[in-house]
mmCIF file of C-alpha atoms and ligand atoms in Angstrom:
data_model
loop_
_atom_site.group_PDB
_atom_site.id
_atom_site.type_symbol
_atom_site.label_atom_id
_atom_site.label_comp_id
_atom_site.label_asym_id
_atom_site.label_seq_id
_atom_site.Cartn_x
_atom_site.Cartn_y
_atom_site.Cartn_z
ATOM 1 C CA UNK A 17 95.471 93.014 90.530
ATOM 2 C CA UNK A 18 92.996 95.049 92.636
ATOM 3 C CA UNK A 19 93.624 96.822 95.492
ATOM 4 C CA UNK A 20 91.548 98.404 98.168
ATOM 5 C CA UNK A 21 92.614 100.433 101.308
ATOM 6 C CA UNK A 22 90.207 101.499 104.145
ATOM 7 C CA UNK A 23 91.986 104.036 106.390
ATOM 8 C CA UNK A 24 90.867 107.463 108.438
ATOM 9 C CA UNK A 25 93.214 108.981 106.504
ATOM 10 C CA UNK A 26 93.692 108.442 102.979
ATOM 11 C CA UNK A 27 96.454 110.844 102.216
ATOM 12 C CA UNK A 28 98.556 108.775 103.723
ATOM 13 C CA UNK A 29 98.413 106.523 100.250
ATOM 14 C CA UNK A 30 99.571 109.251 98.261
ATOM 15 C CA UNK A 31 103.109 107.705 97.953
ATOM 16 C CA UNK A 32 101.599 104.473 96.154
ATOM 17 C CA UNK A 33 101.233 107.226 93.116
ATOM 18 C CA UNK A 34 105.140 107.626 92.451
ATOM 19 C CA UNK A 35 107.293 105.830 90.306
ATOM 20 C CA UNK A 36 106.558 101.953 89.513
ATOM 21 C CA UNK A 37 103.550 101.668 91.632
ATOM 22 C CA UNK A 38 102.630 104.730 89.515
ATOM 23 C CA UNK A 39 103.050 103.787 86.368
ATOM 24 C CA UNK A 40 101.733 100.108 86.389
ATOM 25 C CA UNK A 41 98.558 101.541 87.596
ATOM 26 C CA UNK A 42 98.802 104.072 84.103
ATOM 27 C CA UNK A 43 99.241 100.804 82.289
ATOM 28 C CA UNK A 44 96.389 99.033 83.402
ATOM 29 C CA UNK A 45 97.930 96.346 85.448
ATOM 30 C CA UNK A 46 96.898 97.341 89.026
ATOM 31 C CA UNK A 47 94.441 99.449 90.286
ATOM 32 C CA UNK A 48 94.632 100.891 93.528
ATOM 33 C CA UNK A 49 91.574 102.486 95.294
ATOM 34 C CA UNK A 50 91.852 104.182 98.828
ATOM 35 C CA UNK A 51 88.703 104.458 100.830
ATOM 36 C CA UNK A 52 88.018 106.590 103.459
ATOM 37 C CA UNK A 53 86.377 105.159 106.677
ATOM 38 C CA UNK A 54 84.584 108.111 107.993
ATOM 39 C CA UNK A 55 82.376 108.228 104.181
ATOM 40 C CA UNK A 56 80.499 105.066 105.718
ATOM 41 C CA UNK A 57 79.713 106.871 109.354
ATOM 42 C CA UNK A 58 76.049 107.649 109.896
ATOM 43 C CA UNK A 59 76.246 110.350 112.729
ATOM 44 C CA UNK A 60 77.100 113.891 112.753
ATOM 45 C CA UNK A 61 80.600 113.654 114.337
ATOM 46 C CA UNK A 62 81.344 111.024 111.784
ATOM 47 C CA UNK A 63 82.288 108.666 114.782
ATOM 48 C CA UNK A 64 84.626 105.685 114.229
ATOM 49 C CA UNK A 65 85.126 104.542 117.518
ATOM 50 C CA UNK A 66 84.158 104.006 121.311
ATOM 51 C CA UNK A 67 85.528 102.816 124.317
ATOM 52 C CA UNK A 68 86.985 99.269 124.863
ATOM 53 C CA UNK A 69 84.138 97.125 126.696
ATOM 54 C CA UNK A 70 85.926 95.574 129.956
ATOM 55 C CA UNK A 71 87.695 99.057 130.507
ATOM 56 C CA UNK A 72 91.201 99.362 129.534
ATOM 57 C CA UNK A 73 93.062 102.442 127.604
ATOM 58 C CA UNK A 74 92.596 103.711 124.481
ATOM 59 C CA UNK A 75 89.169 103.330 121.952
ATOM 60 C CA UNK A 76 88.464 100.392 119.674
ATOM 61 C CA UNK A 77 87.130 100.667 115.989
ATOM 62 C CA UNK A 78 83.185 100.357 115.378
ATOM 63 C CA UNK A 79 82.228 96.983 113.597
ATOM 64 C CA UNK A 80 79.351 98.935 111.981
ATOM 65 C CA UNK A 81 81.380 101.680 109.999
ATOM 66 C CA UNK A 82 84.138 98.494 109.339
ATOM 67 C CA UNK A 83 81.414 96.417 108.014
ATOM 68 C CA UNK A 84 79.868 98.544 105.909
ATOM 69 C CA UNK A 85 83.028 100.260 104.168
ATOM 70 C CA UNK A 86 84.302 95.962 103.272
ATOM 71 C CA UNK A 87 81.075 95.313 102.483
ATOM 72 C CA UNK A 88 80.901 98.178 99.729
ATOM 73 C CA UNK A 89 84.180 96.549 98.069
ATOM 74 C CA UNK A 90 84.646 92.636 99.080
ATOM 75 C CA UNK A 91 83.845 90.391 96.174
ATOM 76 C CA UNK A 92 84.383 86.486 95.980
ATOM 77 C CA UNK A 93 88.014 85.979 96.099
ATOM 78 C CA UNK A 94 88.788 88.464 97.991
ATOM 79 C CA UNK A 95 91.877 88.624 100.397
ATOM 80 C CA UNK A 96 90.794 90.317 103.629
ATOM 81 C CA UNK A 97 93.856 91.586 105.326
ATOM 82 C CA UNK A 98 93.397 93.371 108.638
ATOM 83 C CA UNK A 99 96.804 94.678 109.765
ATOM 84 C CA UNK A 100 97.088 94.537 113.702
ATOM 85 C CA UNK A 101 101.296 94.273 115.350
ATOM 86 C CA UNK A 102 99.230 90.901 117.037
ATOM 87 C CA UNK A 103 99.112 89.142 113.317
ATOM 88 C CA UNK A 104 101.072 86.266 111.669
ATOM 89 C CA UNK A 105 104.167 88.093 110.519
ATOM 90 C CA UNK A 106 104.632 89.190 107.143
ATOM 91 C CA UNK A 107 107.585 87.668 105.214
ATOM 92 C CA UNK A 108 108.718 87.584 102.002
ATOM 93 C CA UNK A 109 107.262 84.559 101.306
ATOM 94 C CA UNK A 110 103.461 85.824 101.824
ATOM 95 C CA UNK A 111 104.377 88.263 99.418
ATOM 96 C CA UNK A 112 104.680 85.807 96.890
ATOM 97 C CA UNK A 113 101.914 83.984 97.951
ATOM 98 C CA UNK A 114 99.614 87.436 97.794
ATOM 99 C CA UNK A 115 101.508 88.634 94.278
ATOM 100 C CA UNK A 116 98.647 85.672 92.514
ATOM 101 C CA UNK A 117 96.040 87.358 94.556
ATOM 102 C CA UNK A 118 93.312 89.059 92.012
ATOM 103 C CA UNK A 119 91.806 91.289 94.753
ATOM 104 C CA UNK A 120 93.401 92.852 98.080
ATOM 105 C CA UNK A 121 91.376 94.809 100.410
ATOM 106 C CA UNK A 122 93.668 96.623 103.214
ATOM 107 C CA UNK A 123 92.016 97.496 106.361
ATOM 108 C CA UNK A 124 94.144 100.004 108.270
ATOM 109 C CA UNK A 125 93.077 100.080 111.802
ATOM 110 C CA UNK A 126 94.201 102.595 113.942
ATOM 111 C CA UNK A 127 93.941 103.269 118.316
ATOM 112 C CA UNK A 128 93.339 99.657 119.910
ATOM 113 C CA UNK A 129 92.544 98.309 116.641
ATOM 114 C CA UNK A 130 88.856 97.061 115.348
ATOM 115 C CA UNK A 131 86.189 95.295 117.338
ATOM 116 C CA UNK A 132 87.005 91.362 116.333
ATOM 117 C CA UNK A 133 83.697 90.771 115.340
ATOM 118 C CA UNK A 134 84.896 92.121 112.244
ATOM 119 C CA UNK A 135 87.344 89.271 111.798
ATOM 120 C CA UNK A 136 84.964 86.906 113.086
ATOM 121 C CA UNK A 137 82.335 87.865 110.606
ATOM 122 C CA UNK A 138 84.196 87.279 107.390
ATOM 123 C CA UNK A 139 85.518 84.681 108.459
ATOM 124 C CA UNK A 140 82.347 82.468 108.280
ATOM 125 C CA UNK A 141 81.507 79.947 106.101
ATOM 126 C CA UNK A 142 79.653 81.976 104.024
ATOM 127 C CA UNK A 143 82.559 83.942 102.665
ATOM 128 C CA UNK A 144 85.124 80.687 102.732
ATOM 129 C CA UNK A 145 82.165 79.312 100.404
ATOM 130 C CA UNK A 146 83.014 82.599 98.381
ATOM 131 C CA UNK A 147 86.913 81.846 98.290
ATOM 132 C CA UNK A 148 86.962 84.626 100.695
ATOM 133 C CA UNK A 149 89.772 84.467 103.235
ATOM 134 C CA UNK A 150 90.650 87.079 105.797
ATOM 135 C CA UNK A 151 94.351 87.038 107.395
ATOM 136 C CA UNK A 152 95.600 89.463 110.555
ATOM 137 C CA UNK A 153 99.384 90.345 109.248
ATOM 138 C CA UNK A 154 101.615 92.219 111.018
ATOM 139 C CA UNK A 155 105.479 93.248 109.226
ATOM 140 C CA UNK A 156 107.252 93.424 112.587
ATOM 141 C CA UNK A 157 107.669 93.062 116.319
ATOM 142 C CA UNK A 158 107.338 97.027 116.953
ATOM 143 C CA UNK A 159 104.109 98.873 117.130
ATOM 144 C CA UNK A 160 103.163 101.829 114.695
ATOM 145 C CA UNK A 161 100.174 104.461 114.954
ATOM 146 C CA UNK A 162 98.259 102.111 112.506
ATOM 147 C CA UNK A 163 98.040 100.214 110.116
ATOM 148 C CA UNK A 164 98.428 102.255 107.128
ATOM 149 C CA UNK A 165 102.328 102.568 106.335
ATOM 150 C CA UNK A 166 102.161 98.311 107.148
ATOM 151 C CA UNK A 167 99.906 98.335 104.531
ATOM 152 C CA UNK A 168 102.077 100.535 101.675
ATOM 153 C CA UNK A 169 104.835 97.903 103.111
ATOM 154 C CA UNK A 170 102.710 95.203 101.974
ATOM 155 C CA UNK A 171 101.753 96.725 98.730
ATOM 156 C CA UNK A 172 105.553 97.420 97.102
ATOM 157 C CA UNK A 173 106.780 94.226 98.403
ATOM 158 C CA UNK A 174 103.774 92.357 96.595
ATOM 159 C CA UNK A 175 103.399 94.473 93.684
ATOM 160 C CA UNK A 176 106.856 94.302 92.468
ATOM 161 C CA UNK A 177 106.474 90.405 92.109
ATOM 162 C CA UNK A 178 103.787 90.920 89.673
ATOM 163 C CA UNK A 179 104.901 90.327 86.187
ATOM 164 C CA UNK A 180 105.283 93.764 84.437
ATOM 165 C CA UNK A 181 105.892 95.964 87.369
ATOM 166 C CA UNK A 182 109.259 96.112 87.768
ATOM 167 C CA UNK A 183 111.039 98.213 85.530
ATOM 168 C CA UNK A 184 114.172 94.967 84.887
ATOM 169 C CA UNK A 185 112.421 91.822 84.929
ATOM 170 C CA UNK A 186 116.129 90.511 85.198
ATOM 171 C CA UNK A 187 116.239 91.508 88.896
ATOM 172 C CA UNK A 188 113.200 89.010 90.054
ATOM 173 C CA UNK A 189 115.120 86.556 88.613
ATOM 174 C CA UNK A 190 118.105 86.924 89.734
ATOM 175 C CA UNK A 191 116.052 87.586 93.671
ATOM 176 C CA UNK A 192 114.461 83.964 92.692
ATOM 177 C CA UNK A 193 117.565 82.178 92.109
ATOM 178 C CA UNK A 194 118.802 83.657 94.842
ATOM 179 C CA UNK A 195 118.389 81.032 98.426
ATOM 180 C CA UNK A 196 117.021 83.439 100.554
ATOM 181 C CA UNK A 197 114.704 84.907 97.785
ATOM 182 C CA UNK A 198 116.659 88.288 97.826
ATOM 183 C CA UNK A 199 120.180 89.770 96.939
ATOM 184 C CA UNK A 200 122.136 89.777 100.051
ATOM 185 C CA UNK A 201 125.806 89.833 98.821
ATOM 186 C CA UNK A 202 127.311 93.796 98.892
ATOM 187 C CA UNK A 203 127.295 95.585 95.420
ATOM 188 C CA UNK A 204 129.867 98.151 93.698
ATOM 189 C CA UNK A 205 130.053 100.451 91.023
ATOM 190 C CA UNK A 206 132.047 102.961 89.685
ATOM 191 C CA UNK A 207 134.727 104.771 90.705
ATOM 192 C CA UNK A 208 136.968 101.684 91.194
ATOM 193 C CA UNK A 209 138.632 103.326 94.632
ATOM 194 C CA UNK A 210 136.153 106.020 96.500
ATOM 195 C CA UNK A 211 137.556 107.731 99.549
ATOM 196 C CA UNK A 212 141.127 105.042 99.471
ATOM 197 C CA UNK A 213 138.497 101.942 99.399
ATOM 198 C CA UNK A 214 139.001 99.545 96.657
ATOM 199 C CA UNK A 215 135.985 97.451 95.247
ATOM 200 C CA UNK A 216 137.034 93.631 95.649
ATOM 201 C CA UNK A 217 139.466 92.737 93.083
ATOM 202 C CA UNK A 218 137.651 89.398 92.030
ATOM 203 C CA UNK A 219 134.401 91.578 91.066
ATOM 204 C CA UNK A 220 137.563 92.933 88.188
ATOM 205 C CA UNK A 221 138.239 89.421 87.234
ATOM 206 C CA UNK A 222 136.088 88.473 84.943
ATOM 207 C CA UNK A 223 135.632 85.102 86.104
ATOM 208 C CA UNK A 224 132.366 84.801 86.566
ATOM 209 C CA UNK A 225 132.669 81.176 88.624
ATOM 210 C CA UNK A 226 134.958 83.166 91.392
ATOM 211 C CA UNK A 227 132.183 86.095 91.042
ATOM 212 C CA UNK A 228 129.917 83.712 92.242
ATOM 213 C CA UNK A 229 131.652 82.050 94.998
ATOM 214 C CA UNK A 230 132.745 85.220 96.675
ATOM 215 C CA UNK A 231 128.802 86.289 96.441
ATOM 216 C CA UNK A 232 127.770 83.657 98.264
ATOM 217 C CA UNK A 233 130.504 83.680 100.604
ATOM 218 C CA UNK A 234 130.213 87.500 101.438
ATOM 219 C CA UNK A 235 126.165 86.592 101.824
ATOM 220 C CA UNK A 236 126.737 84.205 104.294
ATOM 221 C CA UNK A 237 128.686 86.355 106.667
ATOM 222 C CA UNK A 238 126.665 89.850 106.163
ATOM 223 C CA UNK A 239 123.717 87.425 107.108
ATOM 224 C CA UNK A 240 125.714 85.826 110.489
ATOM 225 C CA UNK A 241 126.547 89.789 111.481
ATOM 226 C CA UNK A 242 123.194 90.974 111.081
ATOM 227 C CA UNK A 243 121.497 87.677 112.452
ATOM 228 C CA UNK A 244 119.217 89.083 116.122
HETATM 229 N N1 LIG B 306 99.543 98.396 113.298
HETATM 230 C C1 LIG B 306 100.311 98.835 114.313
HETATM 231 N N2 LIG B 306 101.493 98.211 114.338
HETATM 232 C C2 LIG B 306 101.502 97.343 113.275
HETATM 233 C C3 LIG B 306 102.446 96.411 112.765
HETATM 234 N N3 LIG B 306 103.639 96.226 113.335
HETATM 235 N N4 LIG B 306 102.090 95.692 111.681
HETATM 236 C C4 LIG B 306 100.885 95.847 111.121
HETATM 237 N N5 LIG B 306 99.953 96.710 111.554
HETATM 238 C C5 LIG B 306 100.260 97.457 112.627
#
């Protein structure tokens, strides 16, 4: 899989280096390339942004210096994902539906977010013609400076469902058999008692049928508690 982030600020990615992420881009099987915005700015102050037409607070992204920065790295079959807190929300299944994806191109918005001709524009036949398809994705109901932490959010979530990523190819499949997609049930390890609390006697047992049950069980109520 290929990756590509637009952001004003690039070091933000440096994170996506470390560990897994790190190493499966060593191996070959992703790349990851962060772009930064400003490069594609014309004028002097290397301006990204202007005032909101209608009036209104804060500044709103240029479609220029947007267009030109995708337009140096979309392909056909790209995935055009424009994170804004206003877009469909991300879930766990997207991720799955995005870990197939060949090509990924991240724009982080920042301020009031980007002038929606942007959207508008690759959205057009031309590019749907091109297998081209541009989604607004947001990964919560809470609004952050911009859109480049989403974006790292996206990336380990859909990265780690690629085959090879993950250091235990045992733990997708256990997350797959699993009904809600991902372990929920509470997990022990040594020392049998910490601080006078004993792990749950069944996980001792051996019997891997009770195991089970009491997983499920347990999964169901941490899942009422933390239910909004
Ligand atoms: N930019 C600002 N807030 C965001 C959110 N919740 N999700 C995605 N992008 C954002």
């Amino acid at each position: 899989m290929k990756i590509d982030a637009i952001t004003i600020f690039p070091e933000y990615f440096a994170p996506l280096q470390l560990s897994l992420l790190g190493k499966a881009q060593e191996g070959g099987l992703l790349s990851i390339n962060v772009h930064d915005l400003r490069a594609q700015t014309k004028d002097i102050h290397h301006t990204v942004d202007d005032a909101p037409y209608g009036g209104g607070a804060g500044m709103v992204m240029l479609a220029d210096v947007w267009g030109n920065a995708i337009d140096g790295v979309i392909e056909d079959g790209s995935d055009l994902i424009i994170l804004t807190p206003a877009g469909r929300r991300f879930t766990q299944e997207m991720a799955q539906e995005l870990s197939v994806a060949t090509h990924l191109i991240f724009a982080c918005g920042r301020y009031e977010g980007i002038d929606d001709r942007v959207r508008e524009h690759y959205s057009q036949q031309e590019y749907a013609d091109r297998n081209i398809r541009v989604r607004e994705v947001s990964i919560g109901d809470y609004v952050l400076g911009g859109g480049e932490v989403a974006s790292m959010v996206m990336i380990e979530a859909i990265t780690r469902l690629i085959p090879g990523v993950l250091g235990n190819p045992l733990s997708l499949a256990e997350e797959s058999h699993n009904e809600e997609g991902y372990l929920e049930y509470p997990n022990y390890t040594r020392p049998q008692e910490w601080r006078g609390i004993e792990v749950p006697p069944v996980l001792l047992s051996g019997n891997h049928g009770a195991i089970a049950t009491w997983r499920s069980s347990q999964a169901r109520q941490r899942k009422d508690a933390n239910s909004n």
